[in-house]
XYZ file of C-alpha atoms in Angstrom:
327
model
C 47.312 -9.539 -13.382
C 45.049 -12.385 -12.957
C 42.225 -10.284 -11.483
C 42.241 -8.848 -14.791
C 41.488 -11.929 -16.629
C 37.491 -11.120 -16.401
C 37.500 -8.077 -18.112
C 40.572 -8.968 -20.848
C 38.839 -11.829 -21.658
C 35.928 -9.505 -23.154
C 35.817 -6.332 -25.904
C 34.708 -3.402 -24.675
C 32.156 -2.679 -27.398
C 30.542 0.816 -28.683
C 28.122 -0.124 -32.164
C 30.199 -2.489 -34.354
C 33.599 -1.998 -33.474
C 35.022 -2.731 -29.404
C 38.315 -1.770 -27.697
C 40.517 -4.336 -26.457
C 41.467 -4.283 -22.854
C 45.044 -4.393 -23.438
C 44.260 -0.602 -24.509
C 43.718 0.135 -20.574
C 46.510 0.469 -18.271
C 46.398 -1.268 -15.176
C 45.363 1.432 -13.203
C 41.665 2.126 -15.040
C 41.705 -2.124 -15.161
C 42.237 -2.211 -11.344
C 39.646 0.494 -10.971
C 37.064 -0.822 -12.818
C 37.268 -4.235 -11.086
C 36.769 -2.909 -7.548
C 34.158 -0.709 -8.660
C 32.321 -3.492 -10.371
C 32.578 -5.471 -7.025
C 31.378 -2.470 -5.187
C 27.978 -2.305 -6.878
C 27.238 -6.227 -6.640
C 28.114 -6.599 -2.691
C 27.916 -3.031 -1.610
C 24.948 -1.468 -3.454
C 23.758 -4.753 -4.479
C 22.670 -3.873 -7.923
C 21.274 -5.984 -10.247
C 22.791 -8.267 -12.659
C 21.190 -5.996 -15.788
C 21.999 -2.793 -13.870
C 25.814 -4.118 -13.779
C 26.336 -4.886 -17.269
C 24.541 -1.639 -18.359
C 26.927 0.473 -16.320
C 29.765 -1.893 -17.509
C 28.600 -0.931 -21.152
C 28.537 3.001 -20.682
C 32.182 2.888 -19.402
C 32.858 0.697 -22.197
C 31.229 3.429 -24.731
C 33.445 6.047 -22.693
C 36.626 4.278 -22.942
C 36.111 3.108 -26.459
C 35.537 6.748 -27.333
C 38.399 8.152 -25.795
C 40.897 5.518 -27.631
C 39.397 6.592 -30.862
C 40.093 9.597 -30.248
C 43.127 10.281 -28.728
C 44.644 7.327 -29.798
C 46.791 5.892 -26.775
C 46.675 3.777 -24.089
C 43.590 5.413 -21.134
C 44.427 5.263 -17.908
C 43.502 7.036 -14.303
C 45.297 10.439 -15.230
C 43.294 10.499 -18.801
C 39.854 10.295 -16.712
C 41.240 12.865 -14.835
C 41.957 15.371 -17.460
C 38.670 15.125 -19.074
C 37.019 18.650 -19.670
C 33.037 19.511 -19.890
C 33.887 19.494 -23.188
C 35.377 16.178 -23.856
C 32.154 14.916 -22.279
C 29.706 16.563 -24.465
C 31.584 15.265 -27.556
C 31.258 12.159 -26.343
C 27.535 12.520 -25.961
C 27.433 14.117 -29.293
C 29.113 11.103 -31.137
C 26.452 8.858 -29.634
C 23.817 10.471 -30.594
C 25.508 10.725 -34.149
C 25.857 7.142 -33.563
C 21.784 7.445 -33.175
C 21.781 5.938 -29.660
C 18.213 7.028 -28.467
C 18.266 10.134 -25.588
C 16.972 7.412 -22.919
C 20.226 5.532 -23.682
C 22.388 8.819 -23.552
C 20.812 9.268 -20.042
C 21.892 6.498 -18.664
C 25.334 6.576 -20.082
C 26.070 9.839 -18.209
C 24.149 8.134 -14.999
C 26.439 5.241 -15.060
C 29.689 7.174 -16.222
C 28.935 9.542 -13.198
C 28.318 6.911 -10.683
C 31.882 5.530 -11.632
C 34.247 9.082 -10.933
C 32.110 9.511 -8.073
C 33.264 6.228 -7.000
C 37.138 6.874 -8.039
C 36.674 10.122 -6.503
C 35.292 8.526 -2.594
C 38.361 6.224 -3.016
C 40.796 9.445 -3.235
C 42.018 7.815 -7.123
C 40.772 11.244 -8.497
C 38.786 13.879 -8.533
C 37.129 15.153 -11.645
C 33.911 17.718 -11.487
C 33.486 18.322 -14.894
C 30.878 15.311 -15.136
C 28.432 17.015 -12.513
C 27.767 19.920 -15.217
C 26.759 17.582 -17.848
C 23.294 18.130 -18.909
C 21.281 15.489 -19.336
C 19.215 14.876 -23.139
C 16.152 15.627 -22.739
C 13.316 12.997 -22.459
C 10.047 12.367 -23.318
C 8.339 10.642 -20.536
C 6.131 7.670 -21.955
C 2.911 7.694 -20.058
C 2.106 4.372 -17.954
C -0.849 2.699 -20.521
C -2.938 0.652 -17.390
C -5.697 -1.796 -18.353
C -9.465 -0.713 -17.715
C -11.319 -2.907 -14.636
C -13.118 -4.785 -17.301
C -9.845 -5.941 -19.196
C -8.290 -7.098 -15.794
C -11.046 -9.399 -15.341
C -11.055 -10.385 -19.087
C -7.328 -11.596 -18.743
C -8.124 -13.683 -15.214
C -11.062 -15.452 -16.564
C -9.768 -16.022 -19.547
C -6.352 -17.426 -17.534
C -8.894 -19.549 -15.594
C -10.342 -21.386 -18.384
C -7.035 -22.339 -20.085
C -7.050 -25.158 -22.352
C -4.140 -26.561 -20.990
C -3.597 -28.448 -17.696
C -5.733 -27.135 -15.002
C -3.194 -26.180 -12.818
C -1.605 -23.844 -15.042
C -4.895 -22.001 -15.568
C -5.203 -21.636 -11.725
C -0.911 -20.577 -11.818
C -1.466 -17.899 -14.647
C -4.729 -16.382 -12.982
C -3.530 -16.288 -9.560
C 0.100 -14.561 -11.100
C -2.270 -12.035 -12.879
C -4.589 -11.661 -9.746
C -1.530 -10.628 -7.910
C 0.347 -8.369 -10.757
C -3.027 -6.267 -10.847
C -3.995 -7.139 -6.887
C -0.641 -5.820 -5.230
C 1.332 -3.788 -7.915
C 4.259 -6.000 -8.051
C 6.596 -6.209 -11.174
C 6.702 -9.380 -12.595
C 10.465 -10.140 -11.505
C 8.923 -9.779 -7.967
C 6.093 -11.796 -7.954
C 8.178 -14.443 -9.674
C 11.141 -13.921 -6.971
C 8.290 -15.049 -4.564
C 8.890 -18.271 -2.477
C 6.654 -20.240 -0.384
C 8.400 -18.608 3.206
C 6.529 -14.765 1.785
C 3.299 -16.367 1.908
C 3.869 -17.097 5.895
C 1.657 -13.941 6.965
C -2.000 -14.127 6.465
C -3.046 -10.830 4.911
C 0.710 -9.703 3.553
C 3.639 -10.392 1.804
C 7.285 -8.969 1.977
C 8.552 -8.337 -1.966
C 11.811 -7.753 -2.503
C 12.004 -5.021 -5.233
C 14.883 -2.916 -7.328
C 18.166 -2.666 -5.340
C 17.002 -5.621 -3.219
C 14.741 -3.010 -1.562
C 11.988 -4.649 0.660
C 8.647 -3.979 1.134
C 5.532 -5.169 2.817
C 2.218 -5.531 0.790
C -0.829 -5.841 1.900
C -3.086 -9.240 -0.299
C -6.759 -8.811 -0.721
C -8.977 -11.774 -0.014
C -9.380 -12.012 -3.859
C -5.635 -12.539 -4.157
C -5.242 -14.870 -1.023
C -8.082 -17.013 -2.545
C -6.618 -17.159 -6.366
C -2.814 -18.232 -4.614
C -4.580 -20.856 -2.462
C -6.368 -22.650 -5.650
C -3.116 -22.295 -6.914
C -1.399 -24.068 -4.062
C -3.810 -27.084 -4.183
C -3.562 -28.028 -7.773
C -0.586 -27.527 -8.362
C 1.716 -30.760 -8.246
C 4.612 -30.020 -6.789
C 5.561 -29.340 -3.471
C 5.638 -26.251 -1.359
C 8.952 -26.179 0.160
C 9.342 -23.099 2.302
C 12.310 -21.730 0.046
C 11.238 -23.653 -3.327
C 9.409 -20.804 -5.788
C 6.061 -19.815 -5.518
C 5.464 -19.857 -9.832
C 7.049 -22.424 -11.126
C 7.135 -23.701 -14.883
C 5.706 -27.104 -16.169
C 9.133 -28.815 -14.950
C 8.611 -27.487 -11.225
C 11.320 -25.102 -11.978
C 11.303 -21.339 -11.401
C 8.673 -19.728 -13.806
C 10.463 -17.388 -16.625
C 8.871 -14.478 -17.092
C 9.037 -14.570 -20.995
C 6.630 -17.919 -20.202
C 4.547 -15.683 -18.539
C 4.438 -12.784 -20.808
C 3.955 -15.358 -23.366
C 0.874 -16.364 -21.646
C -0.601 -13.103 -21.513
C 0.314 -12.241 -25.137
C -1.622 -15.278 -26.195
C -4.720 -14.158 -23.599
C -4.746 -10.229 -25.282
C -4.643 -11.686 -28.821
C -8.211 -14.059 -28.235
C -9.860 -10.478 -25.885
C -8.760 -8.204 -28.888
C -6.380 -5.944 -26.707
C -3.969 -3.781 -27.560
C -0.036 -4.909 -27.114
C 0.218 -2.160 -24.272
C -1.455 -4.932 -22.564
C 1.230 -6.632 -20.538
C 2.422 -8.018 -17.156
C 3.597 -4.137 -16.623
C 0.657 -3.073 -17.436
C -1.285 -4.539 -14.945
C 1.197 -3.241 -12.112
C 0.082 0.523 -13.920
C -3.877 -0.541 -13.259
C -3.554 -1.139 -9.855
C -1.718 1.966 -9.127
C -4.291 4.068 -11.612
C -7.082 2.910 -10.201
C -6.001 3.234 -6.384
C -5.250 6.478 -7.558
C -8.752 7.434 -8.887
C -10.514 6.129 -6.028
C -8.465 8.598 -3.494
C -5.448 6.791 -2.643
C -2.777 9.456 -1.724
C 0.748 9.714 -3.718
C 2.763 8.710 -0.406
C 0.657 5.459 0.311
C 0.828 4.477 -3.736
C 4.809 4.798 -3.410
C 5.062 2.626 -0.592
C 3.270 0.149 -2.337
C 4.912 0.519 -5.864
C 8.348 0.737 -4.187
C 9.651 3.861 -6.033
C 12.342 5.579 -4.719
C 11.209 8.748 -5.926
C 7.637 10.583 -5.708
C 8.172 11.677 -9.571
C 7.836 8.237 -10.625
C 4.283 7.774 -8.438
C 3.850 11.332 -9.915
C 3.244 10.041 -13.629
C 0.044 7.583 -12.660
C -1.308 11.465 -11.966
C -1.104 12.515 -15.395
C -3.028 8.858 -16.588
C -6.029 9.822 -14.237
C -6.200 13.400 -15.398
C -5.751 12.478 -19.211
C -8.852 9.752 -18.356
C -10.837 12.116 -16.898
C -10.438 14.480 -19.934
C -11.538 11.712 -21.915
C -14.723 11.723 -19.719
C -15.241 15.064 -19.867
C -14.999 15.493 -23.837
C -17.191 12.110 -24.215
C -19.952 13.034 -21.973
C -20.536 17.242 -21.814
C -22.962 18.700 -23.871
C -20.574 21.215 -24.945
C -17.835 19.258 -25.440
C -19.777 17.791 -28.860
């Protein structure tokens, strides 16, 4: 049993009261282990994608025990009916867990009996007909051209040491200059920077990508590199913090928080948000939706899809500001 000691040492939690492990026969245990293992080495998922997927199982299970009030294992799972899922889906949203949440409770219970059902431990198809809640896509909310150089000049002329102006403005230079997300950028080392007009980014699901760096972003990193004081070891960090260490990126959101609050910008304004300006304004000067994936590294067209809506609800806004009729 001592490859169960990870997960008995925890509570699997739902709200304010949790399950204990020894609720779980060995079987589910055993399962859940290997299937834990299989998304960190063979789909190499994130840390944050692992631990929400570990909570929606958790939810599940917790549910289940309340429920039916005996020790869960493999052949429980198995027995599950379309409509023991959608009770379960209706007590969280009784438990007011938001329909975004909901969503990706049935993604992550799915992925695991798709998983027990590849490894022949059993096969149960009632999941597949769950519906998904419905959501309400949130529009991307990009800077205007004028903000985005706001934010860098106002980066350049930091009060504090020099170099960390010249750090902050070439990070934001190459949020809004190449699209990353700010877990790339800051994933950077010194090796990406070996090509002269492009970087390789290593994105969601350890995905990689090449991006192409305009002259205005080579030429903010390269300040960067001279002033700042410590050295650039081909596998040390590109951003690093005051202590040479990797930069955090609540340091760096903090940064920009403090740069919106002296411009007078909304909070929408955000290391995100500068990723959304550079795809909205490719966008609106004829980029096509293939090219603008590529470069944003989604794995589906929908998601490039949405930066559509932003340019047709901005030129709306043009339209009702400046025709005659419109008054």
């Amino acid at each position: 049993m001592a490859r169960f000691a990870g997960v008995k040492k925890s509570i699997l939690r739902s709200g304010a009261e949790g399950i204990l492990a020894e609720n779980l026969a060995a079987d589910l245990l055993d399962a859940i282990v290997k299937w834990q293992k299989w998304l960190r080495h063979e789909k190499r998922m994130s840390e944050h994608t692992l631990a929400s997927y570990r909570f929606d199982i958790d939810n599940l299970l917790h549910f289940l025990n309340q429920h039916r009030g005996r020790q869960i294992n493999l052949a429980t799972l198995a027995a599950l009916t379309l409509t023991d899922f959608r009770a379960w889906l209706a007590h969280n949203a009784a438990e007011n867990r938001v329909a975004s949440s909901r969503a990706r409770a049935v993604a992550g219970v799915r992925n695991f009996f798709r998983w027990l059902d590849r490894s022949g431990q059993l096969h149960n198809g009632a999941i597949e007909f769950l519906k998904l809640p419905k959501l309400a896509r949130r529009l991307p909310r990009p800077v205007s051209i004028g903000e985005a150089e706001d934010i860098v000049m106002l980066a350049r002329n930091t009060p504090e040491e020099s170099w960390i102006g010249a750090r902050d403005e070439a990070l934001f230079v190459l949020l809004y200059g190449a699209g990353l997300r700010i877990g790339e950028a800051l994933g950077l080392t010194h090796d990406n920077l070996a090509q002269k007009d492009r970087i390789t980014v290593t994105g969601k699901g350890n995905k990689q990508r090449s991006v192409p760096l305009l002259p205005v972003v080579r030429t903010a990193l390269a300040k960067y590199l001279t002033v700042c004081p410590y050295p650039s070891k081909p596998e040390t960090s590109l951003f690093v913090g005051v202590r040479g260490e990797k930069l955090n990126p609540a340091v760096a959101q903090r940064h920009l928080r403090a740069l919106r609050r002296q411009l007078n910008l909304p909070d929408s304004v955000t290391p995100h948000a500068l990723r959304h300006s550079f795809a909205t304004h490719l966008l609106a000067s004829g980029a096509d939706l293939r090219s603008l994936q590529e470069l944003l590294g989604h794995s589906s067209l929908s998601t490039t899809q949405l930066y559509t809506q932003v340019d047709s609800q901005q030129l709306a806004q043009v339209y009702r500001a400046a025709h005659p009729r419109a008054k």
